[in-house]
Coordinates of C-alpha atoms in Angstrom, one line a residue:
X1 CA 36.9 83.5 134.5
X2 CA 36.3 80.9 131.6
X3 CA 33.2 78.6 131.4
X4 CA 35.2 75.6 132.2
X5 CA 36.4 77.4 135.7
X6 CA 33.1 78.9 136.3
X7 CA 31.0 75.3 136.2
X8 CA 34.2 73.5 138.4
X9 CA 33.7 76.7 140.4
X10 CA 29.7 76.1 140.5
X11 CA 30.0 72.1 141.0
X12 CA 32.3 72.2 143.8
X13 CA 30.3 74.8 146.0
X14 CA 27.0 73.2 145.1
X15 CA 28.5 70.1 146.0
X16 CA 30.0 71.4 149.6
X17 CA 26.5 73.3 149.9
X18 CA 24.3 70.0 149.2
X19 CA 26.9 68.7 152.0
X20 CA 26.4 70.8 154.2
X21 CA 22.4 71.1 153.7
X22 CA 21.8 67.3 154.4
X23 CA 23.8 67.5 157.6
X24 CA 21.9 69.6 158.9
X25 CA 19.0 67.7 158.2
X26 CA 20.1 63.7 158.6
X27 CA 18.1 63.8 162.0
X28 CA 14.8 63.9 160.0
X29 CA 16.2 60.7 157.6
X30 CA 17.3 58.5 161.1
X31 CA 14.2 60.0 163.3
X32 CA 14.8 59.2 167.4
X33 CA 16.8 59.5 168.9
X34 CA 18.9 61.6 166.9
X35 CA 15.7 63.9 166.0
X36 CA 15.6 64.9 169.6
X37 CA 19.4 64.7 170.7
X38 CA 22.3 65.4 167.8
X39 CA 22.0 68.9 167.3
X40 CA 19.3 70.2 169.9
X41 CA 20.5 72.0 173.4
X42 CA 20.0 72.2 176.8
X43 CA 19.1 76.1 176.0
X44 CA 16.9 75.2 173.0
X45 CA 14.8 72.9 174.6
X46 CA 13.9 76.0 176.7
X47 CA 13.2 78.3 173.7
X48 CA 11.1 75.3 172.4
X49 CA 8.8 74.1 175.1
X50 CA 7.8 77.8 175.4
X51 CA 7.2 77.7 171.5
X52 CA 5.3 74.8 172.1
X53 CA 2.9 76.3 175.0
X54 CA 2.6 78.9 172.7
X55 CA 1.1 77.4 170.1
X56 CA -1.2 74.6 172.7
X57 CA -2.6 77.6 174.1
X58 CA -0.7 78.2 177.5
X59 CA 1.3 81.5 176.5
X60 CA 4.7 82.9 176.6
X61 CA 5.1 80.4 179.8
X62 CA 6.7 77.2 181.6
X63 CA 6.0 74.1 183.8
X64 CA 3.0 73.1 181.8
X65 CA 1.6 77.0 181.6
X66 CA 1.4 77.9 185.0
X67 CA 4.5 80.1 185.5
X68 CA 4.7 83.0 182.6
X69 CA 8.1 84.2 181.2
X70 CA 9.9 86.3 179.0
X71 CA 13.3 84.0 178.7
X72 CA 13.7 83.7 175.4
X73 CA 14.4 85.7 172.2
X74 CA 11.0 86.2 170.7
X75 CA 11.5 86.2 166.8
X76 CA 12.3 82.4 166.9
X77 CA 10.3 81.6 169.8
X78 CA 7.3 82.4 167.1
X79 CA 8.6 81.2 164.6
X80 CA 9.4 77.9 166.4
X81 CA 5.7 77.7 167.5
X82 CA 4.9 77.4 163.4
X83 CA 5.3 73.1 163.9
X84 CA 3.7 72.8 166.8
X85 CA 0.5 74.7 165.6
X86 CA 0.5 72.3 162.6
X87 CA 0.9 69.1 164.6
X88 CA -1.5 70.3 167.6
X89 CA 1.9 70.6 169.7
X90 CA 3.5 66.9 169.2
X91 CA 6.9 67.1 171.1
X92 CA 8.4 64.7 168.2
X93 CA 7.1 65.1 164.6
X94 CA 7.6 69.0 165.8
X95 CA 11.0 68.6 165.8
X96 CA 11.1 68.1 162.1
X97 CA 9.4 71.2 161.5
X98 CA 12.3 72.9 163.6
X99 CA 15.4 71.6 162.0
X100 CA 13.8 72.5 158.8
X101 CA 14.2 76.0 160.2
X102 CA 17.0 76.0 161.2
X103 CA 18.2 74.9 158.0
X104 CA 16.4 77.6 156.1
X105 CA 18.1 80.6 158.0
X106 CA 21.1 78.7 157.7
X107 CA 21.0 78.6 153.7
X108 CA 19.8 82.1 154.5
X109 CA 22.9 82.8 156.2
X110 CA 25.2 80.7 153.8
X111 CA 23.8 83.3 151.0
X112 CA 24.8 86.4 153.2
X113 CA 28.3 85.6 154.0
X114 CA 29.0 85.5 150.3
X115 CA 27.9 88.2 149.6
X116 CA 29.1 90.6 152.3
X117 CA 32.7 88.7 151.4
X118 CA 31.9 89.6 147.8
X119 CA 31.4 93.4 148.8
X120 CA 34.7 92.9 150.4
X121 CA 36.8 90.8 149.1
X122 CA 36.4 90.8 145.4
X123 CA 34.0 94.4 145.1
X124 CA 35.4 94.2 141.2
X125 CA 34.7 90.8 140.1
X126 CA 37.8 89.3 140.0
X127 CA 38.5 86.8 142.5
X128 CA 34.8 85.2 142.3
X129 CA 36.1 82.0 144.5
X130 CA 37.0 83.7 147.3
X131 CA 33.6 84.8 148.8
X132 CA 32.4 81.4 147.9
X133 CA 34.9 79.9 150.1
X134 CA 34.2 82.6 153.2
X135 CA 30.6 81.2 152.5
X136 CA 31.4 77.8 152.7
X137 CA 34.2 77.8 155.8
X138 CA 31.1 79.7 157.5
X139 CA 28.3 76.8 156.8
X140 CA 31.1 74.0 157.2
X141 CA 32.7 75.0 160.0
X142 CA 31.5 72.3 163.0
X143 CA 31.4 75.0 165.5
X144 CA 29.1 77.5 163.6
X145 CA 26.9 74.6 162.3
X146 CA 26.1 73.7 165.5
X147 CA 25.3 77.0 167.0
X148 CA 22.8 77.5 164.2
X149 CA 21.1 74.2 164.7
X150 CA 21.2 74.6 168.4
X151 CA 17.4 74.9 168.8
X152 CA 18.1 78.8 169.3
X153 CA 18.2 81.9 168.0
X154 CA 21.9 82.1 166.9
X155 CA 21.8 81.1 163.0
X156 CA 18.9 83.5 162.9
X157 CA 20.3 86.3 164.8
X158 CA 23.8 86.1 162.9
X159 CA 21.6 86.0 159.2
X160 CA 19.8 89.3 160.5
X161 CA 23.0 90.7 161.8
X162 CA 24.8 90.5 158.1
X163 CA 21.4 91.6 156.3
X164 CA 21.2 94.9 158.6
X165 CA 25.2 95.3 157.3
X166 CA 24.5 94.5 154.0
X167 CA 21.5 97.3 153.4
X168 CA 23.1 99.8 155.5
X169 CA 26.8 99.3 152.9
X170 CA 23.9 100.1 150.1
X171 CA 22.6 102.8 151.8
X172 CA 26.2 104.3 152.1
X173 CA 26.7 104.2 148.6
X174 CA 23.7 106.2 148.0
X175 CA 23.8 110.1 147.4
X176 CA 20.5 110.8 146.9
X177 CA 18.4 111.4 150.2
X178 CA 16.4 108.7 151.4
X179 CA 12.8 108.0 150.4
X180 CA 10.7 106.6 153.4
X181 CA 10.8 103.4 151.5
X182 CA 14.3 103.3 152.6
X183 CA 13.5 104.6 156.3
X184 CA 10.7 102.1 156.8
X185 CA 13.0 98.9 155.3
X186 CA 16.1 99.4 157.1
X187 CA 14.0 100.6 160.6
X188 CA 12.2 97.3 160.0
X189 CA 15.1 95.2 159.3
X190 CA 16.8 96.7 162.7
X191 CA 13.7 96.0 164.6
X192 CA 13.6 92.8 163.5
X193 CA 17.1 92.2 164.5
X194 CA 16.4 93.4 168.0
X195 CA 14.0 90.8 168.4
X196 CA 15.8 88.3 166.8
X197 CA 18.4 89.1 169.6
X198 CA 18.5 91.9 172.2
X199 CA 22.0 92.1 171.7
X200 CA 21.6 94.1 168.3
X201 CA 21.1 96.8 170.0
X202 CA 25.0 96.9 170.0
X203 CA 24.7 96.3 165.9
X204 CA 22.5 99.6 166.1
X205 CA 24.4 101.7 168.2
X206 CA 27.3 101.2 165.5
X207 CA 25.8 101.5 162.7
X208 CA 24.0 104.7 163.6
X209 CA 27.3 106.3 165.6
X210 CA 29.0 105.5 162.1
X211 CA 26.1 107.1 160.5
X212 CA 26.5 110.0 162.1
X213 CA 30.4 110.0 162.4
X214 CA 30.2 109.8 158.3
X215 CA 27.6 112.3 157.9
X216 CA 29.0 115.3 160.3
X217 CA 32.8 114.6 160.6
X218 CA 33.5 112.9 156.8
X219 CA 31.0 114.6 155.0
X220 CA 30.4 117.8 156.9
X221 CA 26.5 117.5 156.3
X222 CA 24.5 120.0 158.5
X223 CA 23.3 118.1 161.8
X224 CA 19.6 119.1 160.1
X225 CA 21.0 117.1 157.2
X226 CA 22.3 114.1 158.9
X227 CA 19.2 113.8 161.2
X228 CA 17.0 113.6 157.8
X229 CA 18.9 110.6 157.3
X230 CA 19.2 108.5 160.1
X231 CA 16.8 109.6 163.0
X232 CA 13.2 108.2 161.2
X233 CA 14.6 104.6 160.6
X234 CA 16.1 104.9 164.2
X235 CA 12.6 105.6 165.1
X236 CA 11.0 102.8 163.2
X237 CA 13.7 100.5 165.1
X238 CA 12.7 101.7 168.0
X239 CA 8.9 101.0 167.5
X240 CA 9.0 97.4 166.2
X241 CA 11.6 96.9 169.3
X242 CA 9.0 98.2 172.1
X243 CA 6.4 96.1 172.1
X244 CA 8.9 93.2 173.8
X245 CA 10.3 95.6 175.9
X246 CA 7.4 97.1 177.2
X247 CA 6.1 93.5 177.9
X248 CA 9.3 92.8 180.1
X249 CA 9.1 95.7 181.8
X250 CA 5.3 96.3 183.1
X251 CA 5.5 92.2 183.2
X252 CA 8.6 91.3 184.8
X253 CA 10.3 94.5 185.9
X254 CA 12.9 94.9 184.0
X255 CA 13.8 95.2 179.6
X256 CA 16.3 92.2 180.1
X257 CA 14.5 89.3 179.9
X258 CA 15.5 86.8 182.9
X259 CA 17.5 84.3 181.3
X260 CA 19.8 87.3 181.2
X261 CA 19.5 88.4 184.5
X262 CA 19.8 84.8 185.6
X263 CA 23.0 84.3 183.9
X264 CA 24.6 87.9 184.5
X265 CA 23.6 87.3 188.5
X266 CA 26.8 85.5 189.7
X267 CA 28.7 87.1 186.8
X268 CA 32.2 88.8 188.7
X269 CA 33.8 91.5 186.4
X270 CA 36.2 90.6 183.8
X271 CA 35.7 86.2 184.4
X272 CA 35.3 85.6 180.6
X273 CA 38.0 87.4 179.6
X274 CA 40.6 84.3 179.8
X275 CA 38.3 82.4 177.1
X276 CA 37.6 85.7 175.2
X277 CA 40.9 85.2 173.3
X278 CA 40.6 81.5 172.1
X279 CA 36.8 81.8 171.1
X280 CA 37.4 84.6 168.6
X281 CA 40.5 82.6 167.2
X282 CA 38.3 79.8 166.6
X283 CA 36.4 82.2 163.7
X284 CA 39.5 83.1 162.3
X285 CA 40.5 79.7 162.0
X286 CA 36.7 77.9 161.6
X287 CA 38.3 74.9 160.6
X288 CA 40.8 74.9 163.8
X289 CA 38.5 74.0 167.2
X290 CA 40.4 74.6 170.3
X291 CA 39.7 71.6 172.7
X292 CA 38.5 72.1 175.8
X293 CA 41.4 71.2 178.0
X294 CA 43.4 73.8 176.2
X295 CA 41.5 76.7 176.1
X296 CA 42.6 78.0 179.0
X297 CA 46.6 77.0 179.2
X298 CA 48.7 80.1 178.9
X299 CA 51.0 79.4 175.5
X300 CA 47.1 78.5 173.5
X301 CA 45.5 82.0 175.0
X302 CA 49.3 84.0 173.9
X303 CA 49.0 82.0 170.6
X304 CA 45.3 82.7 169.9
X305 CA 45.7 86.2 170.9
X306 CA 48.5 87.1 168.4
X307 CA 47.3 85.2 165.7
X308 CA 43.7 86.9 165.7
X309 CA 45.3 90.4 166.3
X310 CA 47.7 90.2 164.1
X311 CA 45.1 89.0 161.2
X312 CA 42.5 91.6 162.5
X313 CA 45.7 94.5 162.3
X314 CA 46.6 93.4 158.5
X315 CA 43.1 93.2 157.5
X316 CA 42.1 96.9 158.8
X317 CA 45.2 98.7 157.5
X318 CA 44.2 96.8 154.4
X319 CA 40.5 97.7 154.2
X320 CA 41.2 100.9 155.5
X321 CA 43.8 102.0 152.7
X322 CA 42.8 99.8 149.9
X323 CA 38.6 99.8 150.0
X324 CA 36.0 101.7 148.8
X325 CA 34.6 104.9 151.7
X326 CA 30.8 102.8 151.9
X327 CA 32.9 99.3 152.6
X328 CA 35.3 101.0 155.2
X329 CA 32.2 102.5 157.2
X330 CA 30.6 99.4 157.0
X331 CA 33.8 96.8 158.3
X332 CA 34.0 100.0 160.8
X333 CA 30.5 99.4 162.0
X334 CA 30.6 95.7 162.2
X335 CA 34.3 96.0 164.3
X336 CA 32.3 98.2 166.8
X337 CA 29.6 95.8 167.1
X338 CA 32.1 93.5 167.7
X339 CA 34.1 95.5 170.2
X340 CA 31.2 96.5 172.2
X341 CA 30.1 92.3 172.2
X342 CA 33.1 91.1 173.0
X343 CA 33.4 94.0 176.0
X344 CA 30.4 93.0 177.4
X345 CA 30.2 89.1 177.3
X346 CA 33.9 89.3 178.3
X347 CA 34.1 92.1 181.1
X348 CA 30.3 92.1 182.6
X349 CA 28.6 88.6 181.6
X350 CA 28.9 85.3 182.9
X351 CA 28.1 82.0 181.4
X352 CA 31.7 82.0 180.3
X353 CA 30.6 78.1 178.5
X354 CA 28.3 80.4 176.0
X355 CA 30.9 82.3 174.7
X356 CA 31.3 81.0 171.5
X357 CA 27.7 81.1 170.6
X358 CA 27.3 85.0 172.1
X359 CA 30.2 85.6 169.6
X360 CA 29.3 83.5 166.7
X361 CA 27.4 86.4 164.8
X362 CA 31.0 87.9 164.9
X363 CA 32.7 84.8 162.8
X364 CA 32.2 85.6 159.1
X365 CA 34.2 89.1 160.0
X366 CA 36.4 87.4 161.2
X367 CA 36.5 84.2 158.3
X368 CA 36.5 87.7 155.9
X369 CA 39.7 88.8 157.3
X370 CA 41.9 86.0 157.4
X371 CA 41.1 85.2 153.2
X372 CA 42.1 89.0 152.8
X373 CA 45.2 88.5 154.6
X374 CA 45.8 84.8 152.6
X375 CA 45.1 86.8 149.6
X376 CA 47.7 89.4 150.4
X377 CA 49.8 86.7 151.0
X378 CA 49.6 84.6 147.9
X379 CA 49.7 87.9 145.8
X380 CA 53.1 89.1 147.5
X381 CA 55.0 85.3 147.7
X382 CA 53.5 83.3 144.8
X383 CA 53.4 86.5 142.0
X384 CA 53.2 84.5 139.2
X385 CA 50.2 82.2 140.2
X386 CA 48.3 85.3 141.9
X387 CA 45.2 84.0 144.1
X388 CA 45.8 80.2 143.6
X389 CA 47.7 79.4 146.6
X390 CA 45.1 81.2 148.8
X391 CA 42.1 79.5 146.9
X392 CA 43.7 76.1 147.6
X393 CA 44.6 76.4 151.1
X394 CA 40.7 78.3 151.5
X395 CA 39.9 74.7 150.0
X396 CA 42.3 73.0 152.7
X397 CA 40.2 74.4 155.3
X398 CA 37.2 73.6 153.9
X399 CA 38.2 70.0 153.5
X400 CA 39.3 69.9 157.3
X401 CA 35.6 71.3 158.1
X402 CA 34.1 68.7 156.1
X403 CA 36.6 65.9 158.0
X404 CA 35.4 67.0 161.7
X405 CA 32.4 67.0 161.0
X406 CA 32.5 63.4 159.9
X407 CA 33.8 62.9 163.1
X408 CA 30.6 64.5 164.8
X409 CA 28.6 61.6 163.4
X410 CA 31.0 58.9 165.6
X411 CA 29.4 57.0 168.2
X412 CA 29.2 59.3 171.5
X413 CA 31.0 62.0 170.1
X414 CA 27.5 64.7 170.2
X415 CA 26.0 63.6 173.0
X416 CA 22.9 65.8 174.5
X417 CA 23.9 65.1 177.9
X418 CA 20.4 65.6 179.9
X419 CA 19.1 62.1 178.1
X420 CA 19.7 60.6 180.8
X421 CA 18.1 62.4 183.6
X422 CA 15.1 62.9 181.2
X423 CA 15.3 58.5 181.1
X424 CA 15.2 58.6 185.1
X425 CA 12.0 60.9 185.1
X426 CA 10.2 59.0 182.5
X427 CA 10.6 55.2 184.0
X428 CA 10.0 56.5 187.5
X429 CA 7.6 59.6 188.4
X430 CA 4.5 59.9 187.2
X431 CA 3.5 62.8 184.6
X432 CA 1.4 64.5 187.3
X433 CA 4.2 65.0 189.5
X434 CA 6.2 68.0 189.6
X435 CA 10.4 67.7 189.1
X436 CA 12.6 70.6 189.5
X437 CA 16.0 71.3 188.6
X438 CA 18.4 73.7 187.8
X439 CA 19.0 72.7 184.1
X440 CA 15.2 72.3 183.0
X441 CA 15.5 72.8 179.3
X442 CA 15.7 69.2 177.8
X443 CA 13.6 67.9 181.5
X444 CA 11.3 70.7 180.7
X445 CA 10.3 69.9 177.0
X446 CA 9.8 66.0 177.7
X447 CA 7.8 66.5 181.2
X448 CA 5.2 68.7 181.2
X449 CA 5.4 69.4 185.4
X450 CA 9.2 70.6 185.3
X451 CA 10.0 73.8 187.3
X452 CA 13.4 75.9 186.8
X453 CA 15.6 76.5 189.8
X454 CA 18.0 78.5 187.8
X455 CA 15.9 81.8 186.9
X456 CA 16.3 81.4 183.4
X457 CA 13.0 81.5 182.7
X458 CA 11.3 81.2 186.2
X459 CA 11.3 84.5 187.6
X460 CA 10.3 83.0 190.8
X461 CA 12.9 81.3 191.2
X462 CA 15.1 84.2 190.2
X463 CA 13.7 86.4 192.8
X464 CA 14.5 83.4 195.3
X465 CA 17.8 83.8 194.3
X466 CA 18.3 87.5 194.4
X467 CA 16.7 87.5 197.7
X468 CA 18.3 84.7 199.9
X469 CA 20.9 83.4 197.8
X470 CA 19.6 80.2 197.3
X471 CA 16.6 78.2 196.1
X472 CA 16.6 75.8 198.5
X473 CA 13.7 77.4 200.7
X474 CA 11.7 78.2 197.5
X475 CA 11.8 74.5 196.8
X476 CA 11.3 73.7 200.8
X477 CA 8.0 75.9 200.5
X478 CA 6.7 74.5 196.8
X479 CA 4.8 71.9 195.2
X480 CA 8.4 70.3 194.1
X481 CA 8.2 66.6 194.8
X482 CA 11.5 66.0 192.9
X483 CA 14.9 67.2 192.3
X484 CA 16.5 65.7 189.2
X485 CA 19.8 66.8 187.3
X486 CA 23.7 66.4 187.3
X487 CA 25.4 64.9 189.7
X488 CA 26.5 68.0 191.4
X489 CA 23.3 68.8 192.2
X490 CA 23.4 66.1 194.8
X491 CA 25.3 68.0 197.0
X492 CA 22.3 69.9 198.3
X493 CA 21.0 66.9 200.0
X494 CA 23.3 68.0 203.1
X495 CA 22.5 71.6 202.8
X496 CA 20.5 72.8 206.1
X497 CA 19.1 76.2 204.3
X498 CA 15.2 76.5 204.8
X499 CA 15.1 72.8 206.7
X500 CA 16.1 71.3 203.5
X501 CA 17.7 68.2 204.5
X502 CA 14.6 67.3 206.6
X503 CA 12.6 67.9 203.4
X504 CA 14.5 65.8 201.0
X505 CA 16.5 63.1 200.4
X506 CA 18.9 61.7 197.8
X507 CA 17.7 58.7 196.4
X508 CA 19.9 58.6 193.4
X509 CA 23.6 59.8 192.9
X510 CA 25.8 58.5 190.1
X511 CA 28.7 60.2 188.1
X512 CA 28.6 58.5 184.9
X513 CA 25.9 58.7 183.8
X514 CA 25.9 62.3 185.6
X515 CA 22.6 61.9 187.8
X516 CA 21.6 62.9 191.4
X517 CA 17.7 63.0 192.4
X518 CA 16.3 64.0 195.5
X519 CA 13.0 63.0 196.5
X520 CA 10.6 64.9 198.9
X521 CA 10.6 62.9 202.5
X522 CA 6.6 63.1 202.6
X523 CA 5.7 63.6 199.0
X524 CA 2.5 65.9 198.3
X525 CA -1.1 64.6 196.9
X526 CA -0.8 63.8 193.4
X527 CA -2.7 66.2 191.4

């Protein structure tokens, strides 16, 4: 590459990276309301008012520290708790300190994309653009930005995902046996993956089955051999992983935590699998969001379906004949991670409106293979200007990105869509008194006296649930002198269960905006 293509090179990325940086953080320029609503979820408002109780003293807990949990992810639940311990647990200038974490594993995450698309895309040097533009599609893409500014764990989790894949490609390439420098870093680094996300204990499982695969079938290693090598950081895994599971077992009864119980409960075999499909073709095509309406019509699911086999079938047969042993163990190990996600979101889980963030550490794989295969193609039909045609559709797509998510930043187009029932609660019950509802996340966060009806992370409520069905007695039989959420809630004010209708009443009950409230018929003694 020549100086003058390397600094156009360099200026348009750090251009498209300075973009993508300051969208992520134009909340903390325009403060309220878009500091608490653009890019903040229902779900991260959970993660965060238990960071917050954290770090004010109340524990790992909800509903303003009286009922303990374990519903969250715990790496960025603590890290999360960092801004409240500096501002003494302020719900708003907190939420600066959050988005500028957010950000950081972002970047974090921007840096590992390219270079796991270097490692596989351009392993000699050659084609420096295109790992710059996986990178780029990756932190552009609207749907991927806002999963990892989503008040979650997802930008983190999908950073730790690539830097577990990225140590474990060098420690294929290496033929001298394994120091315990190497053991105690990549043990720690899976660990810390774990509890970045339980669900990289999938990541794990594929790495170390390839591991061994490698070590005993390819290599033909004795099994004394092959254990040498991969059984102490397994270990090491395994002991920065158990603290958090020991917790949830001897604390709650079980090593899921109960947001996942809670959303796996009404879960019927194989219900994702319709939307399975369309979310995975929206990482192959970052800059192509499927809209809503269409994600489940039958020509869109055929369509995404072929498109992202037919990519992921060129790519392997091309990895697989044309890359180095280290990369195709690694791209194997990441394609099991991803089979055994995909399996289990789309065949056992429910939640079926998550499934784009439960698959989103799966994205720059798939971003990976559909440059290869745009190389391929602008090799074969465009001979004589080699890589150009790919680099400027790559650039295309980046410039569609860039164009939706100017269209983000139109008037109602993000909306949080609790605001509103957060609004009702603050103008008309008093702080002391206790709300419930079955979406408490964003409720939750801005009143303190907030208790989940879902399970998610009340396992109460959960057990309520698992045990009649219901929640309607649990609320019949608690301190709950309010009811407050979407509109479809409102139906319950006819239900009979546990002498509810003779408890509450609906008081409120409008579809735009979506609100229904129920109030307790004799309400209890404030306090």
């Amino acid at each position: 590459m020549s100086r003058i293509a390397f600094y156009r090179l360099a200026g348009l990325v750090g251009l498209l990276f300075a973009a993508g940086t300051l969208y992520r953080l134009f909340p903390l320029v325009t403060g309220q309301p878009a500091l608490s609503e653009f890019f903040m979820t229902e779900d991260g408002y959970l993660m965060l008012t238990i960071a917050r109780n954290m770090a004010i003293g109340l524990g790992m807990s909800v509903s303003d520290g009286t009922i303990p949990t374990n519903g969250v992810q715990p790496l960025a639940t603590f890290l999360f708790t960092l801004p409240y311990l500096e501002t003494g647990g302020d719900k708003v200038t907190s939420l600066i300190g959050i988005h500028l974490i957010m950000t950081a594993w972002s970047v974090a995450g921007f840096f590992l994309v390219r270079a796991l698309a270097a490692r596989i895309l351009d392993p000699e040097g050659q084609a420096p653009a295109l790992p710059w533009i996986a990178a780029l599609l990756w932190y552009l893409s609207p749907l991927l930005l806002l999963h990892t500014m989503n008040g979650l764990e997802t930008g983190l989790y999908s950073a730790m995902v690539l830097a577990v894949l990225l140590m474990f490609l060098r420690l294929l390439r290496r033929e001298a046996p394994l120091g315990w420098a190497w053991h105690l870093g990549f043990g720690l680094m899976g660990g810390i993956a774990f509890l970045a996300r339980i669900d990289a204990v999938f990541l794990l499982v594929a790495v170390y089955l390839v591991w061994a695969i490698d070590g005993l079938l390819l290599r033909r290693d004795p099994i004394r051999t092959v254990a040498a090598r991969i059984v102490p950081s397994g270990l090491i895994s395994i002991l920065v992983a158990a603290p958090w599971l020991l917790n949830n077992q001897i604390r709650f009864g079980s090593i899921m935590p109960v947001s996942g119980t809670a959303q796996s409960m009404a879960a019927e075999f194989g219900q994702n699998l319709g939307v399975l499909p369309v979310k995975i073709f929206e990482y192959f095509m970052p800059m192509l969001p499927v809209p809503n309406p269409l994600e489940k019509t039958l020509p869109v699911i055929a369509i995404a379906t072929a498109v992202s086999l037919g990519v992921l079938a060129w790519f392997l047969i091309g990895v697989f004949t044309r890359a180095s042993r280290p990369v195709r163990l690694m791209v194997l190990a990441y394609l099991l991670f991803g089979a055994m996600v995909s399996g289990y979101y789309g065949l056992w889980f429910g939640a079926p409106h998550f499934m784009s963030r439960y698959l989103a550490p799966l994205a720059p794989l798939c971003i990976i293979a559909s440059l290869w295969v745009l190389a391929d193609l602008s090799r074969w039909l465009f001979r004589t200007r080699g890589l150009r045609p790919a680099i400027w559709t790559g650039s295309a797509a980046i410039g569609l990105c860039v164009l939706l998510l100017g269209r983000l930043l139109l008037p109602g187009a993000q909306e949080q869509g609790h605001m509103q029932v957060v609004d009702w609660v603050e103008r008309n019950v008093p702080d002391s008194a206790w709300v419930a509802a079955v979406q408490t996340g964003t409720l939750g966060y801005w009143h303190d006296r907030t208790i989940n009806l879902d399970g998610k992370v009340n396992p109460e409520a959960l057990e309520a649930r698992r045990r009649e069905g219901n929640v309607l007695a649990y609320v019949v039989n608690s301190r709950i002198d309010y009811i407050a959420d979407w509109y479809g809630v409102g139906g319950w004010a006819a239900r009979e269960d546990g002498g509810f209708a003779e408890t509450f009443e609906l008081i409120e009950h409008t579809k735009s905006p979506s609100l229904a409230v129920m109030r307790r018929r004799v309400l209890h003694e404030p306090g």
